[in-house]
Coordinates of C-alpha atoms in Angstrom, one line a residue:
M91 CA 142.0 116.7 76.2
N92 CA 140.6 118.7 73.4
A93 CA 137.3 116.8 73.0
R94 CA 134.4 119.1 72.0
V95 CA 131.8 116.6 73.3
A96 CA 132.2 114.7 76.5
R97 CA 131.8 111.0 76.6
Q98 CA 128.6 111.3 78.7
D99 CA 127.1 113.8 76.3
L100 CA 127.9 111.7 73.2
S101 CA 124.7 109.6 73.7
Y102 CA 122.6 112.7 73.3
V103 CA 124.4 113.8 70.2
L104 CA 124.5 110.4 68.5
P105 CA 121.7 108.4 70.1
Q106 CA 122.2 105.3 67.8
T107 CA 125.8 104.7 69.0
M108 CA 127.0 102.6 71.9
S109 CA 128.3 105.6 73.8
H110 CA 125.9 104.9 76.7
Y111 CA 128.1 101.9 77.6
F112 CA 131.1 104.2 78.3
R113 CA 129.4 106.2 81.1
D114 CA 131.1 106.1 84.4
E115 CA 129.0 104.2 86.8
P116 CA 129.3 104.4 90.5
E117 CA 131.2 101.5 92.1
I118 CA 129.0 98.9 93.7
V119 CA 129.9 98.8 97.4
P120 CA 128.7 95.7 99.4
V121 CA 126.7 96.6 102.4
E122 CA 127.8 94.9 105.6
E123 CA 125.1 93.2 107.6
V124 CA 124.8 94.9 111.0
R125 CA 123.9 92.5 113.7
P126 CA 122.4 93.9 116.9
G127 CA 124.7 94.1 119.8
L128 CA 124.3 92.6 123.3
F129 CA 122.5 95.6 124.8
E130 CA 120.2 96.0 121.9
R131 CA 119.2 92.3 122.1
L132 CA 118.7 92.6 125.8
G133 CA 116.5 95.6 125.4
Q134 CA 114.4 93.8 122.8
A135 CA 114.0 90.8 125.2
L136 CA 112.9 93.1 128.0
R137 CA 110.4 95.0 125.8
W138 CA 109.0 91.6 124.7
I139 CA 108.6 90.5 128.4
A140 CA 107.0 93.9 129.3
E141 CA 104.5 93.7 126.5
M142 CA 103.5 90.1 127.2
P143 CA 100.5 91.0 129.5
K144 CA 99.1 93.3 126.8
R145 CA 99.5 90.7 124.1
R146 CA 97.9 88.0 126.4
A147 CA 94.9 90.4 127.0
V148 CA 94.4 91.0 123.3
M149 CA 94.6 87.3 122.6
D150 CA 92.0 86.5 125.3
E151 CA 89.6 89.1 123.8
L152 CA 90.1 87.7 120.3
N153 CA 89.5 84.2 121.4
M154 CA 86.2 85.2 123.0
L155 CA 84.9 86.5 119.6
S156 CA 82.8 84.2 117.5
D157 CA 83.9 83.1 114.1
H158 CA 81.4 85.5 112.5
E159 CA 82.8 88.4 114.5
L160 CA 86.3 87.5 113.6
A161 CA 85.3 87.4 109.9
D162 CA 83.9 90.9 110.3
I163 CA 87.4 92.2 111.2
G164 CA 89.1 90.1 108.5
L165 CA 90.5 87.3 110.6
T166 CA 90.1 83.6 111.0
R167 CA 90.7 81.6 114.1
A168 CA 93.7 80.0 112.5
E169 CA 95.3 83.4 112.0
L170 CA 95.1 84.4 115.7
P171 CA 98.5 83.2 116.7
R172 CA 100.1 85.3 114.0
V173 CA 98.4 88.6 114.9
F174 CA 101.5 90.0 116.6
D175 CA 103.9 88.9 113.8
P176 CA 105.1 92.0 111.8
G177 CA 105.3 90.0 108.6
F178 CA 101.6 89.0 109.0
A179 CA 100.7 92.7 109.5
A180 CA 102.5 93.7 106.4
E181 CA 100.9 90.8 104.4
R182 CA 97.4 91.8 105.6
A183 CA 98.1 95.5 104.7
A184 CA 99.2 94.5 101.2
Q185 CA 96.0 92.4 100.8
R186 CA 93.9 95.3 102.0
D187 CA 95.6 97.8 99.6
S188 CA 95.2 95.5 96.6
A189 CA 91.5 94.9 97.4
R190 CA 91.0 98.7 97.6
L191 CA 92.6 99.1 94.2
Q192 CA 90.5 96.4 92.7
H193 CA 87.3 98.0 94.0
G194 CA 88.4 101.5 93.0
L195 CA 88.6 102.8 96.6
T196 CA 91.4 105.3 97.3
S197 CA 91.0 106.4 100.9
A198 CA 90.6 104.4 104.1
F199 CA 87.9 105.1 106.7

């Protein structure tokens, strides 16, 4: 080809044209869902069983706190069963971050 301006550069030369529609875009490749194998699931189950006494001890300590003490750490009695849920932890972190932004705080203690 003897083009003096490449197709990709045409949008910079003539910004009002539709040349940006002719850019080569990368092909969209679907990502395959990777499911955990047998040994990975077995390892997860064994870790869950091994961590059960620690979780039980934490739950016992949290249940011994009064409602006022739970409110001091930002929990309610109804939220105690969800303490070990990763989704709950992410939700609480997002709430904490948004509250910090609203109050103008930038660093955690």
